Short mmCIF file of C-alpha atoms in Angstrom, two decimals:
data_model
loop_
_atom_site.label_atom_id
_atom_site.label_comp_id
_atom_site.label_asym_id
_atom_site.label_seq_id
_atom_site.Cartn_x
_atom_site.Cartn_y
_atom_site.Cartn_z
CA MET A 1 24.39 -3.34 16.77
CA GLN A 2 21.13 -4.44 18.36
CA ASN A 3 21.10 -7.42 20.71
CA ILE A 4 18.58 -9.33 18.61
CA GLU A 5 18.42 -12.36 20.90
CA LYS A 6 17.63 -10.18 23.90
CA ILE A 7 14.87 -8.35 22.02
CA ARG A 8 13.47 -11.63 20.73
CA LYS A 9 13.29 -13.20 24.19
CA LYS A 10 11.63 -10.11 25.66
CA ILE A 11 8.91 -10.19 22.99
CA LEU A 12 8.23 -13.89 23.52
CA SER A 13 8.12 -13.46 27.30
CA LEU A 14 5.32 -10.88 26.94
CA GLU A 15 3.40 -12.68 24.21
CA LYS A 16 0.43 -14.95 24.89
CA GLY A 17 -1.16 -17.28 22.36
CA ALA A 18 -0.26 -19.79 19.68
CA LYS A 19 3.40 -20.51 19.04
CA PRO A 20 4.84 -21.43 15.63
CA ALA A 21 6.19 -24.92 14.98
CA ARG A 22 8.40 -26.50 12.39
CA GLY A 23 6.76 -28.65 9.71
CA ARG A 24 7.48 -30.61 6.56
CA LEU A 25 6.78 -27.37 4.65
CA ASN A 26 8.25 -24.27 6.26
CA VAL A 27 6.93 -20.74 5.72
CA LEU A 28 8.76 -17.58 6.72
CA LEU A 29 5.93 -15.14 7.46
CA PHE A 30 7.58 -11.75 7.01
CA TYR A 31 5.93 -8.46 7.97
CA PRO A 32 8.30 -5.78 6.56
CA ASN A 33 7.84 -3.41 9.46
CA SER A 34 8.23 -3.52 13.23
CA TYR A 35 6.72 -6.14 15.51
CA SER A 36 4.75 -3.43 17.36
CA ILE A 37 3.01 -2.47 14.11
CA ALA A 38 2.49 -6.03 12.88
CA ILE A 39 0.90 -7.16 16.14
CA THR A 40 -1.87 -4.57 15.65
CA SER A 41 -2.65 -5.91 12.17
CA LEU A 42 -5.49 -8.38 12.50
CA ALA A 43 -4.92 -9.40 8.89
CA PHE A 44 -1.42 -10.56 9.86
CA HIS A 45 -2.92 -12.67 12.66
CA ARG A 46 -5.37 -14.11 10.15
CA ILE A 47 -2.71 -15.17 7.66
CA TYR A 48 -0.72 -16.79 10.46
CA GLU A 49 -3.83 -18.70 11.50
CA VAL A 50 -4.60 -19.81 7.92
CA VAL A 51 -1.06 -21.05 7.30
CA ASN A 52 -1.07 -23.07 10.51
CA LYS A 53 -4.36 -24.78 9.71
CA ILE A 54 -2.36 -27.31 7.71
CA GLU A 55 -0.65 -29.67 10.16
CA GLU A 56 2.38 -30.33 7.96
CA VAL A 57 3.15 -26.62 7.60
CA GLY A 58 5.44 -24.84 10.02
CA THR A 59 5.94 -21.07 10.37
CA LYS A 60 8.47 -18.58 11.58
CA ARG A 61 7.57 -14.93 12.00
CA CYS A 62 9.99 -12.22 10.92
CA PHE A 63 9.92 -8.43 11.23
CA LEU A 64 12.00 -5.50 10.07
CA GLU A 65 13.12 -3.33 12.95
CA GLY A 66 15.12 -0.13 13.24
CA VAL A 67 14.86 3.33 11.75
CA ASP A 68 18.03 4.14 9.82
CA ASP A 69 19.99 0.96 10.49
CA LYS A 70 17.34 -1.69 9.81
CA TYR A 71 17.74 -5.31 10.82
CA ILE A 72 15.76 -8.53 10.63
CA LEU A 73 14.10 -9.71 13.84
CA PRO A 74 13.33 -13.47 13.69
CA VAL A 75 10.99 -13.57 16.70
CA ASP A 76 10.53 -17.35 16.64
CA GLY A 77 14.23 -18.12 16.42
CA SER A 78 17.03 -17.99 13.89
CA PHE A 79 16.74 -19.89 10.63
CA ASN A 80 18.73 -21.00 7.64
CA LEU A 81 17.25 -19.89 4.32
CA SER A 82 17.90 -23.35 2.90
CA GLU A 83 15.33 -24.70 5.38
CA ILE A 84 12.62 -22.29 4.18
CA ASP A 85 10.23 -23.30 1.37
CA ILE A 86 8.15 -20.11 1.16
CA ILE A 87 8.84 -16.50 2.09
CA ALA A 88 5.45 -14.80 2.54
CA PHE A 89 5.50 -10.99 2.70
CA PHE A 90 2.52 -9.14 4.12
CA LEU A 91 2.10 -5.64 2.66
CA SER A 92 -0.46 -3.38 4.31
CA TYR A 93 0.93 -0.04 3.14
CA GLU A 94 2.59 1.18 -0.04
CA MET A 95 5.43 2.71 1.95
CA ASP A 96 6.35 -0.78 3.15
CA PHE A 97 7.49 -1.45 -0.43
CA PHE A 98 10.78 0.21 0.53
CA ASN A 99 11.01 -2.12 3.53
CA LEU A 100 10.28 -5.07 1.26
CA VAL A 101 13.35 -4.26 -0.83
CA LYS A 102 15.45 -3.83 2.31
CA ALA A 103 14.22 -7.12 3.77
CA MET A 104 15.02 -9.05 0.60
CA LYS A 105 18.52 -7.59 0.57
CA LEU A 106 19.07 -8.56 4.20
CA LEU A 107 17.80 -12.06 3.44
CA ASN A 108 20.37 -12.15 0.64
CA ILE A 109 17.95 -13.21 -2.07
CA PRO A 110 17.81 -11.70 -5.59
CA LEU A 111 15.24 -8.90 -5.76
CA LEU A 112 13.80 -9.81 -9.13
CA SER A 113 11.87 -13.05 -9.50
CA GLU A 114 13.50 -13.84 -12.84
CA ALA A 115 16.92 -13.90 -11.14
CA ARG A 116 15.95 -16.55 -8.58
CA GLY A 117 16.46 -20.20 -9.38
CA ILE A 118 15.32 -23.45 -7.80
CA LYS A 119 17.66 -23.08 -4.82
CA TYR A 120 15.61 -20.14 -3.49
CA PRO A 121 12.29 -20.29 -1.63
CA VAL A 122 9.11 -19.35 -3.49
CA VAL A 123 8.44 -15.67 -2.72
CA ILE A 124 4.77 -14.79 -2.26
CA GLY A 125 2.95 -11.67 -1.10
CA GLY A 126 -0.44 -10.34 -0.13
CA GLY A 127 -2.20 -7.57 1.75
CA ILE A 128 -4.32 -4.58 0.83
CA ALA A 129 -1.39 -2.69 -0.76
CA VAL A 130 -0.95 -5.37 -3.44
CA THR A 131 -4.66 -6.08 -3.77
CA GLU A 132 -5.35 -2.52 -4.89
CA ASN A 133 -2.36 -2.48 -7.28
CA PRO A 134 0.33 -5.18 -7.30
CA GLU A 135 2.27 -3.88 -10.30
CA PRO A 136 5.02 -1.72 -8.71
CA VAL A 137 6.27 -4.82 -6.85
CA ALA A 138 5.06 -7.53 -9.26
CA ASP A 139 8.57 -8.28 -10.59
CA PHE A 140 9.78 -9.09 -7.06
CA PHE A 141 7.28 -11.91 -6.53
CA ASP A 142 6.67 -15.39 -7.84
CA VAL A 143 3.07 -15.36 -6.65
CA LEU A 144 0.75 -12.65 -5.31
CA PHE A 145 -2.62 -12.99 -3.58
CA ILE A 146 -5.31 -10.56 -4.71
CA GLY A 147 -8.11 -10.00 -2.23
CA GLU A 148 -9.02 -12.15 0.75
CA ALA A 149 -6.69 -15.12 0.98
CA GLU A 150 -8.32 -17.47 3.51
CA GLU A 151 -9.23 -20.02 0.82
CA SER A 152 -6.67 -19.32 -1.90
CA LEU A 153 -3.68 -19.53 0.46
CA ILE A 154 -4.67 -22.99 1.71
CA ALA A 155 -5.13 -24.18 -1.89
CA PHE A 156 -1.71 -22.78 -2.77
CA LEU A 157 0.06 -24.42 0.17
CA LYS A 158 -1.41 -27.79 -0.76
CA LEU A 159 0.28 -27.49 -4.17
CA PHE A 160 3.62 -28.09 -2.44
CA PHE A 161 2.49 -31.58 -1.50
CA GLN A 162 1.00 -32.28 -4.94
CA SER A 163 3.69 -30.95 -7.29
CA SER A 164 7.16 -32.05 -8.32
CA GLY A 165 9.01 -28.77 -7.92
CA ARG A 166 9.14 -24.99 -7.77
CA ASN A 167 8.29 -24.33 -11.42
CA GLU A 168 5.29 -26.66 -11.42
CA ILE A 169 3.95 -25.07 -8.23
CA ILE A 170 4.12 -21.58 -9.72
CA GLU A 171 2.58 -22.80 -12.98
CA LYS A 172 -0.39 -24.43 -11.19
CA ALA A 173 -0.89 -21.50 -8.81
CA SER A 174 -2.44 -19.26 -11.47
CA ALA A 175 -5.46 -21.59 -11.69
CA ILE A 176 -6.45 -20.70 -8.11
CA LYS A 177 -9.01 -17.91 -7.74
CA GLY A 178 -7.40 -14.81 -6.26
CA VAL A 179 -3.85 -15.87 -7.16
CA TYR A 180 -1.75 -13.76 -9.51
CA VAL A 181 1.43 -15.04 -11.14
CA PRO A 182 3.13 -11.90 -12.53
CA GLU A 183 5.27 -13.73 -15.10
CA LYS A 184 2.05 -14.80 -16.86
CA THR A 185 0.95 -11.20 -17.40
CA GLN A 186 2.78 -8.60 -19.46
CA PRO A 187 1.95 -4.92 -20.05
CA VAL A 188 2.65 -3.39 -23.46
CA TYR A 189 3.32 0.36 -23.49
CA ASN A 190 2.50 3.16 -25.90
CA LYS A 191 5.19 5.65 -26.93
CA ASP A 192 3.74 8.22 -24.51
CA GLY A 193 4.26 5.82 -21.58
CA THR A 194 0.63 4.81 -21.13
CA ILE A 195 -0.44 1.18 -21.41
CA GLU A 196 -1.51 -0.05 -24.84
CA LYS A 197 -2.70 -3.45 -23.63
CA ILE A 198 -2.15 -6.10 -20.98
CA ILE A 199 -1.30 -9.56 -22.24
CA GLY A 200 -2.45 -12.39 -19.98
CA GLU A 201 -5.47 -13.73 -18.14
CA LYS A 202 -7.77 -11.84 -15.81
CA VAL A 203 -7.42 -12.43 -12.06
CA LYS A 204 -10.53 -12.59 -9.88
CA ARG A 205 -10.27 -10.93 -6.49
CA GLY A 206 -10.53 -13.47 -3.68
CA VAL A 207 -13.62 -13.21 -1.45
CA TYR A 208 -14.03 -15.30 1.70
CA THR A 209 -17.58 -16.64 1.70
CA ASN A 210 -17.68 -17.92 5.29
CA PHE A 211 -16.73 -14.72 7.09
CA SER A 212 -19.89 -14.54 9.20
CA ASN A 213 -19.07 -17.77 11.01
CA ASP A 214 -15.28 -17.63 10.69
CA PHE A 215 -14.22 -14.05 11.34
CA SER A 216 -10.71 -12.94 12.26
CA THR A 217 -9.55 -12.72 15.85
CA SER A 218 -6.21 -12.28 17.61
CA VAL A 219 -3.96 -15.32 17.54
CA PHE A 220 -1.51 -13.82 20.02
CA THR A 221 -1.72 -10.87 22.40
CA THR A 222 0.94 -8.77 24.05
CA LYS A 223 1.39 -5.62 26.10
CA LEU A 224 3.60 -4.31 23.30
CA GLY A 225 2.21 -2.32 20.38
CA GLU A 226 -0.31 0.47 20.01
CA PHE A 227 -3.30 -1.48 21.35
CA GLY A 228 -1.48 -3.14 24.26
CA ASP A 229 -3.04 -6.23 25.86
CA THR A 230 -6.08 -6.04 23.58
CA PHE A 231 -7.89 -8.96 21.96
CA LEU A 232 -8.92 -7.96 18.43
CA ILE A 233 -12.10 -9.10 16.68
CA GLU A 234 -13.03 -8.29 13.09
CA ILE A 235 -16.79 -7.80 13.30
CA THR A 236 -17.39 -6.42 9.80
CA ARG A 237 -15.84 -6.78 6.38
CA GLY A 238 -16.82 -4.36 3.63
CA CYS A 239 -18.72 -1.09 4.00
CA PRO A 240 -22.23 0.05 3.00
CA ALA A 241 -21.06 3.64 2.52
CA SER A 242 -19.89 4.79 -0.90
CA CYS A 243 -17.16 7.30 -0.10
CA ARG A 244 -15.53 8.05 -3.44
CA PHE A 245 -11.96 8.16 -2.09
CA CYS A 246 -12.14 4.82 -0.25
CA ILE A 247 -11.18 1.36 -1.45
CA SER A 248 -13.39 -0.45 1.09
CA ARG A 249 -16.46 -0.10 -1.12
CA THR A 250 -14.87 -2.28 -3.83
CA LEU A 251 -11.99 -4.27 -2.35
CA TYR A 252 -13.91 -5.64 0.65
CA THR A 253 -17.34 -6.13 -0.87
CA PRO A 254 -19.77 -7.67 -0.29
CA LEU A 255 -20.61 -6.25 3.12
CA ARG A 256 -20.51 -8.99 5.75
CA PHE A 257 -21.23 -9.01 9.48
CA ALA A 258 -19.70 -11.42 11.97
CA ASN A 259 -22.25 -13.72 13.60
CA LYS A 260 -23.68 -11.93 16.64
CA GLU A 261 -23.79 -14.87 19.03
CA LYS A 262 -20.31 -16.08 18.07
CA VAL A 263 -18.80 -12.62 18.63
CA LYS A 264 -20.42 -12.41 22.06
CA GLU A 265 -19.10 -15.86 22.90
CA VAL A 266 -15.55 -14.87 21.86
CA ILE A 267 -15.74 -11.75 24.03
CA LYS A 268 -16.91 -13.75 27.06
CA ASN A 269 -14.11 -16.29 26.62
CA GLN A 270 -11.25 -13.79 26.84
CA GLN A 271 -9.89 -14.25 30.35
CA GLU A 272 -6.27 -13.15 29.93
CA VAL A 273 -6.75 -9.69 28.40
CA SER A 274 -8.13 -6.48 29.83
CA LYS A 275 -9.50 -5.00 26.62
CA ILE A 276 -11.45 -5.95 23.48
CA GLY A 277 -10.84 -4.25 20.13
CA LEU A 278 -13.76 -4.28 17.67
CA LEU A 279 -12.41 -3.80 14.14
CA GLY A 280 -13.70 -3.40 10.60
CA ALA A 281 -14.27 -0.77 7.96
CA SER A 282 -17.86 -0.29 9.09
CA VAL A 283 -18.03 -1.20 12.78
CA SER A 284 -20.74 1.38 13.49
CA PHE A 285 -23.02 -0.35 10.99
CA HIS A 286 -23.04 -3.76 12.69
CA PRO A 287 -26.63 -4.35 13.89
CA ALA A 288 -25.37 -5.75 17.20
CA ILE A 289 -22.61 -3.23 17.94
CA LYS A 290 -24.26 -2.01 21.14
CA GLU A 291 -24.79 -5.60 22.29
CA PHE A 292 -21.06 -6.26 21.80
CA MET A 293 -20.21 -3.25 23.93
CA ASP A 294 -22.65 -4.41 26.63
CA THR A 295 -21.16 -7.92 26.52
CA ALA A 296 -17.64 -6.56 27.00
CA LEU A 297 -18.76 -4.44 29.95
CA SER A 298 -20.56 -7.43 31.52
CA ALA A 299 -17.30 -9.39 31.18
CA GLN A 300 -15.55 -6.50 32.95
CA LYS A 301 -13.52 -5.64 29.85
CA LYS A 302 -12.65 -2.28 28.42
CA PHE A 303 -13.15 -1.97 24.66
CA SER A 304 -12.21 0.19 21.70
CA ILE A 305 -13.89 0.65 18.34
CA ALA A 306 -11.98 1.09 15.10
CA SER A 307 -14.19 3.61 13.33
CA LEU A 308 -17.17 5.78 14.21
CA ARG A 309 -19.73 7.27 11.86
CA ALA A 310 -21.02 10.60 13.20
CA GLU A 311 -24.55 9.92 11.95
CA LYS A 312 -24.68 6.65 13.92
CA LEU A 313 -23.92 8.21 17.29
CA ASP A 314 -26.64 8.60 19.91
CA LYS A 315 -26.70 9.03 23.68
CA GLU A 316 -26.67 5.28 24.36
CA PHE A 317 -23.73 4.71 22.00
CA ILE A 318 -21.72 7.55 23.53
CA THR A 319 -22.47 6.35 27.08
CA LEU A 320 -21.30 2.83 26.24
CA LEU A 321 -18.10 4.18 24.71
CA LYS A 322 -17.36 6.15 27.85
CA LEU A 323 -18.04 3.15 30.09
CA GLY A 324 -15.75 1.10 27.83
CA GLY A 325 -12.81 3.31 28.68
CA SER A 326 -12.69 5.72 25.75
CA LYS A 327 -11.43 9.15 26.72
CA THR A 328 -11.36 10.62 23.22
CA ILE A 329 -14.04 10.44 20.58
CA THR A 330 -12.82 10.15 16.99
CA ILE A 331 -14.86 11.02 13.91
CA ALA A 332 -13.89 11.61 10.29
CA PRO A 333 -15.64 14.44 8.45
CA GLU A 334 -12.81 14.15 5.86
CA ALA A 335 -13.61 17.61 4.44
CA GLY A 336 -14.30 21.03 5.88
CA THR A 337 -17.44 21.92 3.93
CA GLU A 338 -20.68 20.16 3.16
CA ASN A 339 -20.13 20.81 -0.53
CA MET A 340 -16.82 18.89 -0.50
CA ARG A 341 -18.34 16.14 1.63
CA ASN A 342 -21.02 15.81 -1.06
CA ILE A 343 -18.34 15.56 -3.76
CA ILE A 344 -16.57 12.75 -1.92
CA ASN A 345 -19.97 11.25 -0.97
CA LYS A 346 -19.11 11.14 2.73
CA GLY A 347 -22.74 11.41 3.81
CA ILE A 348 -22.12 13.56 6.90
CA ILE A 349 -23.87 16.90 7.37
CA LYS A 350 -23.27 19.65 9.92
CA GLU A 351 -26.14 18.45 12.11
CA HIS A 352 -24.45 15.04 12.46
CA LEU A 353 -21.25 16.70 13.62
CA GLU A 354 -23.10 19.01 16.01
CA ASN A 355 -24.92 16.06 17.56
CA ALA A 356 -21.73 14.02 17.96
CA ILE A 357 -19.77 16.90 19.50
CA THR A 358 -22.60 17.84 21.87
CA LEU A 359 -23.04 14.23 23.01
CA ALA A 360 -19.29 13.94 23.63
CA LEU A 361 -19.33 17.13 25.71
CA ASP A 362 -22.34 15.96 27.74
CA ALA A 363 -20.59 12.64 28.42
CA LYS A 364 -17.48 14.55 29.54
CA PHE A 365 -15.07 13.04 27.03
CA GLU A 366 -11.61 14.47 27.59
CA GLY A 367 -10.78 14.91 23.93
CA ILE A 368 -12.09 14.91 20.40
CA LYS A 369 -10.16 14.03 17.26
CA LEU A 370 -11.27 14.82 13.71
CA TYR A 371 -9.77 13.40 10.51
CA PHE A 372 -9.50 15.44 7.32
CA MET A 373 -7.99 15.19 3.85
CA ILE A 374 -6.64 18.04 1.77
CA GLY A 375 -5.83 18.11 -1.92
CA LEU A 376 -9.14 16.46 -2.80
CA PRO A 377 -10.39 16.74 -6.39
CA PHE A 378 -12.13 20.07 -7.09
CA GLU A 379 -11.03 21.46 -3.71
CA GLU A 380 -11.22 25.24 -3.29
CA GLN A 381 -9.96 27.66 -0.67
CA THR A 382 -13.39 27.70 0.95
CA ASP A 383 -12.99 23.98 1.67
CA ILE A 384 -9.68 24.61 3.42
CA ASP A 385 -11.21 27.48 5.39
CA GLY A 386 -14.07 25.13 6.25
CA ILE A 387 -11.68 23.01 8.32
CA ILE A 388 -10.83 26.11 10.37
CA GLU A 389 -14.53 26.91 10.67
CA LEU A 390 -15.14 23.47 12.15
CA ALA A 391 -12.59 24.32 14.85
CA ASN A 392 -14.57 27.50 15.54
CA PHE A 393 -17.75 25.41 15.60
CA ILE A 394 -16.33 23.09 18.27
CA ARG A 395 -15.33 26.08 20.40
CA HIS A 396 -18.80 27.56 19.88
CA LEU A 397 -20.48 24.35 21.06
CA GLU A 398 -18.16 24.23 24.07
CA TYR A 399 -19.33 27.76 24.96
CA LEU A 400 -23.01 26.91 24.52
CA ASN A 401 -22.74 23.76 26.61
CA LYS A 402 -20.51 25.38 29.24
CA LYS A 403 -18.11 22.44 28.93
CA ASN A 404 -14.70 22.04 27.33
CA PHE A 405 -12.57 19.32 25.83
CA LYS A 406 -9.13 19.07 27.38
CA LYS A 407 -7.72 18.37 23.94
CA VAL A 408 -8.96 18.99 20.40
CA THR A 409 -6.93 17.30 17.66
CA PHE A 410 -7.19 17.60 13.89
CA ASN A 411 -5.41 14.92 11.86
CA ILE A 412 -4.80 16.11 8.30
CA SER A 413 -3.66 13.86 5.45
CA PRO A 414 -2.95 14.61 1.78
CA PHE A 415 -5.45 12.90 -0.49
CA VAL A 416 -3.94 10.00 -2.47
CA PRO A 417 -5.96 8.70 -5.47
CA LYS A 418 -6.66 4.99 -5.13
CA PRO A 419 -7.41 2.26 -7.69
CA PHE A 420 -10.96 0.91 -7.93
CA THR A 421 -12.50 4.21 -6.84
CA PRO A 422 -14.13 7.00 -8.89
CA PHE A 423 -11.09 9.14 -7.99
CA GLN A 424 -8.61 6.77 -9.65
CA TRP A 425 -8.61 9.20 -12.60
CA ALA A 426 -7.71 12.21 -10.39
CA ALA A 427 -4.27 13.78 -10.00
CA PHE A 428 -2.29 14.04 -6.78
CA GLU A 429 -1.82 17.67 -5.81
CA PRO A 430 1.81 18.93 -6.07
CA VAL A 431 3.80 18.66 -2.84
CA ASN A 432 4.51 22.41 -2.57
CA SER A 433 0.81 23.21 -2.86
CA ILE A 434 0.00 20.67 -0.15
CA LYS A 435 2.71 22.17 2.06
CA ASP A 436 1.24 25.66 1.63
CA LYS A 437 -2.19 24.43 2.68
CA LEU A 438 -0.77 22.57 5.67
CA ASN A 439 1.16 25.61 6.84
CA TYR A 440 -1.93 27.78 6.49
CA LEU A 441 -4.06 25.31 8.44
CA ARG A 442 -1.47 24.66 11.11
CA LYS A 443 -1.00 28.36 11.89
CA SER A 444 -4.73 29.04 11.97
CA LEU A 445 -5.66 25.97 14.01
CA VAL A 446 -2.85 26.22 16.56
CA ALA A 447 -3.96 29.78 17.23
CA LYS A 448 -7.33 28.31 18.23
CA GLY A 449 -5.75 25.81 20.61
CA VAL A 450 -6.11 22.84 18.25
CA ASN A 451 -3.42 20.17 18.13
CA VAL A 452 -2.53 19.49 14.52
CA HIS A 453 -1.10 16.18 13.28
CA TYR A 454 -0.35 15.73 9.62
CA ASP A 455 1.30 13.31 7.22
CA ASN A 456 4.46 14.25 5.34
CA PRO A 457 3.44 15.42 1.83
CA LYS A 458 6.60 13.88 0.35
CA TRP A 459 5.61 10.46 1.67
CA ALA A 460 2.10 10.93 0.31
CA TYR A 461 3.63 11.76 -3.08
CA LEU A 462 5.57 8.49 -3.02
CA GLU A 463 2.45 6.62 -1.95
CA SER A 464 0.60 8.09 -4.94
CA ILE A 465 3.31 6.73 -7.27
CA PHE A 466 2.95 3.19 -5.93
CA SER A 467 -0.82 3.45 -5.61
CA ARG A 468 -1.28 3.89 -9.38
CA GLY A 469 2.09 2.96 -10.85
CA ASP A 470 2.86 0.20 -13.32
CA ARG A 471 5.81 -2.21 -13.25
CA ARG A 472 8.25 0.54 -14.20
CA ALA A 473 7.52 2.19 -10.85
CA LYS A 474 9.75 -0.45 -9.27
CA HIS A 475 12.71 1.67 -10.37
CA VAL A 476 11.73 4.24 -7.75
CA LEU A 477 12.34 1.46 -5.23
CA LEU A 478 15.52 0.32 -6.97
CA LYS A 479 17.08 3.73 -7.57
CA ASN A 480 20.03 2.85 -5.35
CA GLU A 481 20.39 -0.66 -6.72
CA LYS A 482 22.71 -1.59 -9.57
CA ILE A 483 20.25 -3.61 -11.61
CA LYS A 484 20.61 -3.66 -15.37
CA PRO A 485 17.07 -2.55 -16.36
CA LEU A 486 17.59 0.67 -14.43
CA GLU A 487 20.31 1.67 -16.88
CA THR A 488 17.90 1.57 -19.81
CA VAL A 489 14.57 2.63 -18.30
CA LYS A 490 13.98 6.25 -17.40
CA ILE A 491 10.76 7.14 -15.64
CA ASN A 492 9.34 10.40 -14.42
CA PRO A 493 7.61 9.90 -11.04
CA ASP A 494 5.29 12.82 -11.81
CA PHE A 495 3.88 10.73 -14.67
CA TYR A 496 2.31 8.46 -12.04
CA ALA A 497 1.51 11.01 -9.33
CA LEU A 498 0.57 14.37 -10.82
CA ARG A 499 -1.19 13.37 -14.01
CA GLU A 500 -4.97 13.18 -14.30
CA ARG A 501 -5.75 10.00 -16.20
CA ASP A 502 -7.48 10.05 -19.55
CA GLU A 503 -10.93 8.50 -19.38
CA SER A 504 -10.03 5.89 -22.00
CA GLU A 505 -6.71 4.95 -20.37
CA ILE A 506 -5.88 1.37 -19.47
CA PHE A 507 -4.84 1.11 -15.83
CA PRO A 508 -2.04 -1.22 -14.66
CA TRP A 509 -4.53 -3.07 -12.43
CA ASP A 510 -7.22 -3.52 -15.10
CA PHE A 511 -6.50 -7.26 -15.28
CA ILE A 512 -8.08 -7.63 -11.82
CA GLU A 513 -11.78 -8.49 -11.90
CA ASN A 514 -13.62 -6.66 -9.15
CA THR A 515 -17.17 -6.22 -7.91
CA ILE A 516 -17.89 -2.78 -9.33
CA ALA A 517 -17.21 -2.39 -13.06
CA LYS A 518 -14.71 0.22 -14.22
CA GLN A 519 -17.38 1.77 -16.44
CA SER A 520 -19.60 2.36 -13.42
CA LEU A 521 -16.78 4.14 -11.57
CA LEU A 522 -16.03 6.19 -14.70
CA LYS A 523 -19.64 7.34 -14.95
CA GLU A 524 -19.45 8.48 -11.34
CA TRP A 525 -16.22 10.39 -12.06
CA GLN A 526 -17.81 12.04 -15.11
CA ASN A 527 -20.84 13.09 -13.09
CA ILE A 528 -18.63 14.64 -10.41
CA LYS A 529 -16.76 16.67 -13.03
CA LYS A 530 -20.06 18.06 -14.31
CA ARG A 531 -21.01 19.51 -10.93
#
């Protein structure tokens, strides 16, 4: 058994920043994964900040630690559930859905919303995993937040001071933009398992309109976690690129840039950290990105950048990165051939990669890391071989430039179809086929001295179920639970993962109103299929 109090005190002794307090309304902010992962999530910092903007609201942070024998870690001190008004779960990844179930069991609260009465806290949730498709976990929640929650969460919390009880709060919540009350929406199924219709009102995705002047930053910093003693700043939200596999183009639109002068001021004001982390889906596109790097260097800070676009790299950019402490340059071609990069609309050509690699060699970077996906729609063997050819290309450029990377790493992930993208109609490739491709790539790349990291295909298969599943997909999460509906509902996970969707099919998330119309995405999918 873990000494929870000892772990808790160690974390707090290393943590700098705002501390939670008790209020008239108490929120248990629960990240269903480890503290070290949660602390690197700027979105988690943001929600903590939003909740604590209301003086009468108090918070306690909770995390789920452990590998096999999981346990709750109440970092801000123990609590009695009777003292908690709201349990707020933050869900960044579909695989945390399993942790959600485990956390609710450890909290000793009924898993299904319909089984909880007035004696239980209101259970709410948010995060990108439920914004893209809340349905696999919809029955666990009283209220879910779709999209950016800066404004909707404050409006929701104020309901507790304006309403007479739990039921009235939940009833009124559905009137708030970006708030989804699952009990007010009901899917109706066809005999073949597809959705016939969705009964209920549409839900508009929440969009924060004041991002430029009120961007996210770290609320607390610590030496623990992947980033370690780094102050995080979200300098962009949204992305101007139109990669067909990526949810950023729809779920974070419109593209917004943090105010240049305010970002520089924040960087200058960080006295207690040694490093600045510049985050966002499109960091390379910020017009002032080089100024931010210069500002950090002038403040004698190291810095890291979340994502790099190969076509945006030049000598000045690479030099600044090196001065900022980067030892490895990371780029994401995503596919091995230009043809496949055209299909996914990545917008990177071989010349971009050659320029980036050559610049990195000239600047004497120690390593280079490339990200790829396999199992993409319309993928052929030549596309897999193209990944190996890129390894040969790196070695060729090393030879030409008479310089070498100490470490070359390829990170390979199975493609998972995502809602609100043109590929939401595509099928996930069978696990055994993915395994064969991974084995082929690993053997070929290791022989060339490339370090190969890859995601477990079985986990990607599960992610694909939750990514596009409906409410019945919850039974994959509840397969070990003795809950009555499980006795009568039989589902085939392959129905959600391995099936290409019919073009006329109603998706479980179609009740969410988003920026890009479904018909526009469908037209793009149809055009790709005609290639």
